[in-house]
Coordinates of C-alpha atoms and ligand atoms in Angstrom, one line a residue:
M153 CA 9.2 4.7 -22.0
K154 CA 7.3 1.7 -23.5
T155 CA 3.6 1.1 -22.6
E156 CA 2.3 -2.5 -23.0
T157 CA -1.3 -3.5 -22.4
T158 CA -0.9 -7.3 -23.0
I159 CA 1.1 -10.0 -21.5
Q160 CA 2.4 -11.0 -24.9
G161 CA 3.5 -7.3 -25.5
L162 CA 5.1 -7.2 -22.1
N163 CA 7.0 -10.5 -22.7
A164 CA 8.4 -9.2 -26.0
A165 CA 9.3 -5.8 -24.5
L166 CA 11.3 -7.6 -21.7
A167 CA 12.9 -10.4 -23.9
S168 CA 16.1 -8.7 -24.4
A169 CA 16.6 -7.7 -20.7
R170 CA 15.7 -11.1 -19.6
L171 CA 18.2 -12.6 -22.1
A172 CA 20.9 -10.3 -20.9
R173 CA 20.1 -11.3 -17.4
K174 CA 19.4 -7.6 -16.4
T175 CA 17.7 -7.2 -13.0
I176 CA 14.1 -6.3 -13.3
G177 CA 12.4 -4.1 -10.6
F178 CA 8.6 -4.1 -10.4
V179 CA 6.3 -1.6 -8.8
P180 CA 2.7 -2.6 -8.9
T181 CA 0.1 0.2 -8.6
M182 CA -3.5 1.2 -9.4
G183 CA -2.5 4.5 -11.0
N184 CA -3.4 7.9 -10.2
L185 CA 0.2 8.4 -9.5
H186 CA 1.7 10.7 -6.9
E187 CA 5.0 11.3 -5.3
G188 CA 4.4 8.3 -3.1
H189 CA 4.3 5.9 -6.1
L190 CA 7.2 7.8 -7.8
S191 CA 9.4 7.5 -4.7
L192 CA 8.9 3.6 -5.1
V193 CA 9.9 4.0 -8.8
R194 CA 13.1 5.8 -7.8
E195 CA 14.1 3.3 -5.3
A196 CA 13.6 0.5 -8.0
K197 CA 15.8 2.6 -10.4
K198 CA 18.6 2.6 -7.7
L199 CA 18.5 -1.1 -7.1
C200 CA 17.5 -2.6 -10.5
D201 CA 18.6 -2.3 -14.3
V202 CA 15.1 -2.2 -15.6
V203 CA 12.0 -0.8 -13.9
V204 CA 8.5 -1.9 -14.8
V205 CA 5.6 -0.2 -13.4
S206 CA 1.9 -1.8 -13.6
I207 CA -1.3 0.3 -13.4
F208 CA -4.3 -1.9 -12.9
V209 CA -7.4 -1.2 -10.9
N210 CA -7.9 -4.6 -9.6
P211 CA -11.7 -5.3 -9.3
I212 CA -11.4 -8.2 -7.0
Q213 CA -9.7 -6.3 -4.2
F214 CA -12.8 -3.9 -3.9
G215 CA -15.8 -4.7 -1.8
P216 CA -19.3 -4.2 -3.3
N217 CA -19.8 -0.8 -1.7
E218 CA -16.3 0.5 -2.4
D219 CA -15.0 2.8 -4.9
Y220 CA -14.0 0.5 -7.8
D221 CA -16.1 2.3 -10.5
N222 CA -15.2 5.8 -9.4
Y223 CA -11.5 5.0 -8.6
P224 CA -9.6 7.8 -10.4
R225 CA -8.1 6.5 -13.8
T226 CA -5.5 9.0 -15.2
L227 CA -3.3 7.0 -17.4
E228 CA -2.3 9.9 -19.8
A229 CA -1.1 12.0 -16.8
D230 CA 0.5 8.9 -15.0
S231 CA 2.5 7.8 -18.1
H232 CA 4.3 11.3 -18.3
L233 CA 5.0 11.1 -14.6
L234 CA 6.5 7.7 -15.1
A235 CA 8.6 8.7 -18.2
D236 CA 9.9 11.7 -16.2
V237 CA 11.3 9.4 -13.4
G238 CA 12.9 7.0 -15.8
C239 CA 10.5 4.1 -15.7
D240 CA 11.3 1.7 -18.5
L241 CA 8.1 0.0 -19.1
L242 CA 4.5 0.6 -18.3
F243 CA 2.3 -2.4 -18.0
A244 CA -1.5 -1.3 -18.2
P245 CA -3.7 -4.4 -18.9
T246 CA -7.4 -4.5 -19.1
V247 CA -9.5 -6.6 -16.6
Q248 CA -10.1 -9.0 -19.6
Q249 CA -6.3 -9.3 -20.2
M250 CA -5.7 -10.2 -16.4
Y251 CA -8.7 -12.3 -15.9
G252 CA -9.9 -13.5 -19.1
D253 CA -13.5 -14.7 -19.6
H254 CA -13.3 -17.9 -17.5
V255 CA -14.4 -18.4 -14.0
R256 CA -11.5 -18.0 -11.7
K257 CA -11.0 -21.0 -9.5
T258 CA -7.9 -20.1 -7.6
S259 CA -7.2 -17.5 -4.9
V260 CA -4.1 -16.6 -2.8
V261 CA -5.2 -16.4 0.8
V262 CA -2.9 -15.2 3.5
S263 CA -4.4 -16.2 6.9
G264 CA -4.1 -14.5 10.4
I265 CA -2.6 -11.1 9.6
T266 CA -5.4 -10.5 7.1
D267 CA -8.0 -10.8 9.7
L268 CA -7.1 -7.7 11.7
L269 CA -6.9 -3.8 10.9
C270 CA -8.2 -3.3 7.2
G271 CA -9.0 -7.1 6.9
Q272 CA -12.0 -6.5 9.4
S273 CA -13.7 -3.7 7.6
R274 CA -12.8 -4.9 4.0
P275 CA -13.4 -8.6 3.9
G276 CA -11.8 -10.4 1.0
H277 CA -9.7 -7.3 0.2
F278 CA -6.4 -9.1 1.0
D279 CA -7.2 -12.2 -0.9
G280 CA -7.8 -9.8 -3.9
V281 CA -4.5 -8.2 -3.5
A282 CA -2.5 -11.3 -2.9
T283 CA -4.1 -13.0 -6.0
V284 CA -3.5 -10.2 -8.4
V285 CA 0.1 -9.5 -7.0
T286 CA 0.9 -13.2 -7.6
K287 CA -0.5 -13.1 -11.0
L288 CA 1.5 -9.9 -11.7
F289 CA 4.6 -11.5 -10.2
N290 CA 4.3 -14.4 -12.6
I291 CA 3.6 -12.1 -15.5
V292 CA 6.6 -9.7 -14.9
Q293 CA 8.9 -12.2 -13.3
P294 CA 10.7 -9.5 -11.4
N295 CA 14.0 -9.9 -9.2
T296 CA 12.7 -7.3 -6.8
A297 CA 9.2 -5.7 -6.2
F298 CA 8.6 -2.5 -4.3
F299 CA 5.7 -1.7 -1.9
G300 CA 4.9 1.5 0.2
Q301 CA 5.0 1.3 4.0
K302 CA 1.9 3.4 3.9
D303 CA 0.0 0.1 3.2
W304 CA 2.0 -1.6 6.1
Q305 CA -0.5 -4.5 6.4
Q306 CA -0.4 -5.1 2.7
L307 CA 3.4 -5.2 2.8
E308 CA 3.4 -7.8 5.5
V309 CA 0.8 -9.7 3.6
I310 CA 3.1 -9.7 0.4
R311 CA 6.2 -10.6 2.5
A312 CA 4.3 -13.6 4.1
M313 CA 3.0 -14.7 0.8
T314 CA 6.4 -14.6 -0.9
R315 CA 8.1 -16.5 1.8
D316 CA 5.3 -19.1 2.2
L317 CA 5.2 -19.8 -1.5
N318 CA 8.9 -19.5 -2.1
L319 CA 8.2 -16.8 -4.7
P320 CA 11.6 -16.1 -6.4
L321 CA 12.0 -12.5 -5.7
D322 CA 12.9 -9.8 -3.0
I323 CA 10.3 -7.5 -1.5
V324 CA 11.5 -4.1 -0.6
G325 CA 9.4 -1.7 1.7
V326 CA 9.7 2.1 0.9
P327 CA 8.9 4.7 3.6
I328 CA 5.6 6.7 3.5
A329 CA 5.8 9.9 1.3
R330 CA 4.0 12.8 3.1
A331 CA 2.8 16.1 2.0
E332 CA 4.4 19.1 3.7
D333 CA 1.8 19.2 6.4
G334 CA 2.2 15.4 7.2
L335 CA -0.7 14.0 5.3
A336 CA 0.4 10.7 3.9
L337 CA -0.1 10.8 0.1
S338 CA -2.8 8.9 -1.4
S339 CA -5.0 8.7 -4.5
R340 CA -7.9 9.0 -2.4
N341 CA -6.7 12.4 -1.0
G342 CA -8.3 13.7 -4.2
Y343 CA -11.7 13.1 -3.0
L344 CA -11.3 15.4 0.1
T345 CA -13.1 18.8 0.1
E346 CA -10.7 21.7 0.7
Q347 CA -12.1 21.8 4.4
Q348 CA -11.6 18.1 4.8
R349 CA -8.0 18.5 3.3
Q350 CA -7.2 21.0 6.0
Q351 CA -8.4 18.5 8.9
A352 CA -6.7 15.5 7.3
P353 CA -3.2 16.2 8.7
V354 CA -4.7 15.7 12.3
I355 CA -4.2 12.0 11.7
Y356 CA -0.3 12.3 11.4
Q357 CA -0.3 14.9 14.1
S358 CA -2.1 12.5 16.6
L359 CA 0.3 9.7 15.8
L360 CA 3.4 11.9 16.4
A361 CA 1.8 13.0 19.7
A362 CA 1.0 9.5 20.7
K363 CA 4.7 8.5 19.9
Q364 CA 5.9 11.2 22.1
S365 CA 3.6 10.2 25.1
L366 CA 4.5 6.6 24.8
Q367 CA 8.1 7.3 24.9
S368 CA 7.6 9.5 27.9
G369 CA 6.0 6.5 29.8
E370 CA 2.3 7.0 29.1
D371 CA 0.2 3.8 29.1
L372 CA -0.6 2.3 25.6
S373 CA -4.4 2.1 26.2
V374 CA -4.6 5.7 27.2
V375 CA -2.5 6.9 24.2
L376 CA -4.7 4.9 21.9
Q377 CA -7.7 6.4 23.4
N378 CA -6.2 9.9 23.1
I379 CA -5.8 9.5 19.4
R380 CA -9.4 8.1 19.1
D381 CA -10.6 11.4 21.0
T382 CA -8.6 13.7 18.9
L383 CA -9.7 12.2 15.6
Q384 CA -13.5 12.2 16.8
Q385 CA -13.3 15.7 17.8
A386 CA -11.8 16.7 14.4
G387 CA -14.7 15.1 12.7
F388 CA -13.3 11.7 11.7
E389 CA -15.2 8.6 11.8
I390 CA -13.0 6.0 13.0
D391 CA -12.5 2.5 11.6
Y392 CA -9.6 1.6 13.8
V393 CA -7.0 3.0 16.0
E394 CA -4.7 0.0 17.1
A395 CA -1.1 -1.0 17.9
Y396 CA 0.6 -4.2 16.8
T397 CA 4.1 -5.3 16.6
P398 CA 5.8 -4.5 13.2
H399 CA 5.0 -8.1 12.3
L400 CA 1.4 -7.7 13.4
Q401 CA 1.3 -9.7 16.5
S402 CA -0.8 -8.2 19.1
V403 CA 0.7 -6.1 22.0
Q404 CA -0.9 -4.9 25.4
Q405 CA 1.9 -2.6 26.4
F406 CA 4.8 -0.5 25.0
N407 CA 7.5 -2.8 26.0
Q408 CA 9.0 -3.4 22.4
D409 CA 9.0 -1.7 19.1
I410 CA 5.3 -1.1 18.0
M411 CA 3.4 0.2 15.2
L412 CA 0.4 2.6 15.6
F413 CA -2.2 2.1 12.9
V414 CA -5.1 4.5 12.1
A415 CA -7.9 4.1 9.4
A416 CA -10.8 6.8 9.6
K417 CA -13.1 8.4 7.4
L418 CA -13.5 12.2 6.7
G419 CA -16.6 12.4 4.8
Q420 CA -16.7 9.6 2.1
P421 CA -12.8 9.2 1.8
R422 CA -11.2 6.7 4.0
L423 CA -7.6 7.5 5.0
I424 CA -4.9 5.3 6.6
D425 CA -1.6 6.0 8.2
N426 CA 0.9 4.2 10.5
L427 CA 4.0 5.1 12.5
L428 CA 6.8 3.1 14.1
V429 CA 7.5 3.8 17.7
K430 CA 10.8 2.5 18.8
Y431 CA 11.2 1.2 22.4
I432 CA 14.2 2.7 24.0
P433 CA 14.7 0.8 27.4
N434 CA 16.5 3.1 30.0
Ligands
AMP189 P1 -1.8 2.0 -5.0 O1 -1.8 2.6 -6.2 O2 -2.7 2.7 -4.0 O3 -2.3 0.5 -4.9 O4 -0.5 1.9 -4.4 C1 0.6 1.4 -5.0 C2 1.8 1.3 -4.2 O5 2.4 2.7 -3.8 C3 1.7 0.5 -2.9 O6 2.8 -0.3 -2.6 C4 1.5 1.6 -1.9 O7 1.8 1.2 -0.6 C5 2.4 2.8 -2.5 N1 2.2 4.0 -1.9 C6 0.9 4.6 -2.1 N2 1.0 5.8 -1.4 C7 2.3 5.9 -0.8 C8 2.9 6.9 0.0 N3 2.2 8.0 0.4 N4 4.1 6.6 0.2 C9 4.8 5.5 -0.1 N5 4.3 4.5 -0.8 C10 3.0 4.7 -1.2

């Protein structure tokens, strides 16, 4: 596997693949890779000839009180993991390489669906994501890009942006990779103390219980409140527990397929998860 840190180097490394019209699959990440990221790379390997992974901790998607400075940076270990799963090219640019010294005058802003869920507690976050992903798409010029369903709202934002701007690539969503006890894998899980790590699977357990209640006819608002109560009793500080359609339209009752969304803090780390609940009319 090659590693490139500059756009020029990346272009040189991809020149022959582009010339031979090989399909390029792209997996953007912030590094500190785990099985969730690797499942995206494996999916990309299945569908594309050449797989490019980027590792870039993007400063403009972090709020002033968020963990940009402390975000885990583990490039050495990451590059071994990527080589093992057959990634062809790792692009690991510096902030200088991505943003230069000039004042950036352009942002990519997706409206509406960025105002809810994580958009409420992380103002500007999705502008930062949409902007860096657009830049990375233009740099890598992939045929297909792969994103995790763990960040469902992010996936919807990228899909909307790609459609609205006619970006010439396909977006593929990859299911959430979980630990054996159900906790959605995340780079932020590393911040959990041992005790918090034991409590953390309560999020997924409460989502599964909610799904069962909904499918047995329980009222949506009661089910959402039950999740909140369960999480609060387990020591979580809730950011949101909400339901929307898969395309993030609001829902009042369970009369179509819905998604349940949770964001909650356990001590410092903020964890997110989601679950699709299929509506099965009787
Ligand atoms: P990040 O490095 O956190 O920006 O994540 C990079 C990509 O990996 C995003 O598309 C995430 O949605 C995806 N990802 C992170 N964790 C998981 C997971 N547990 N399962 C599936 N995809 C994931």
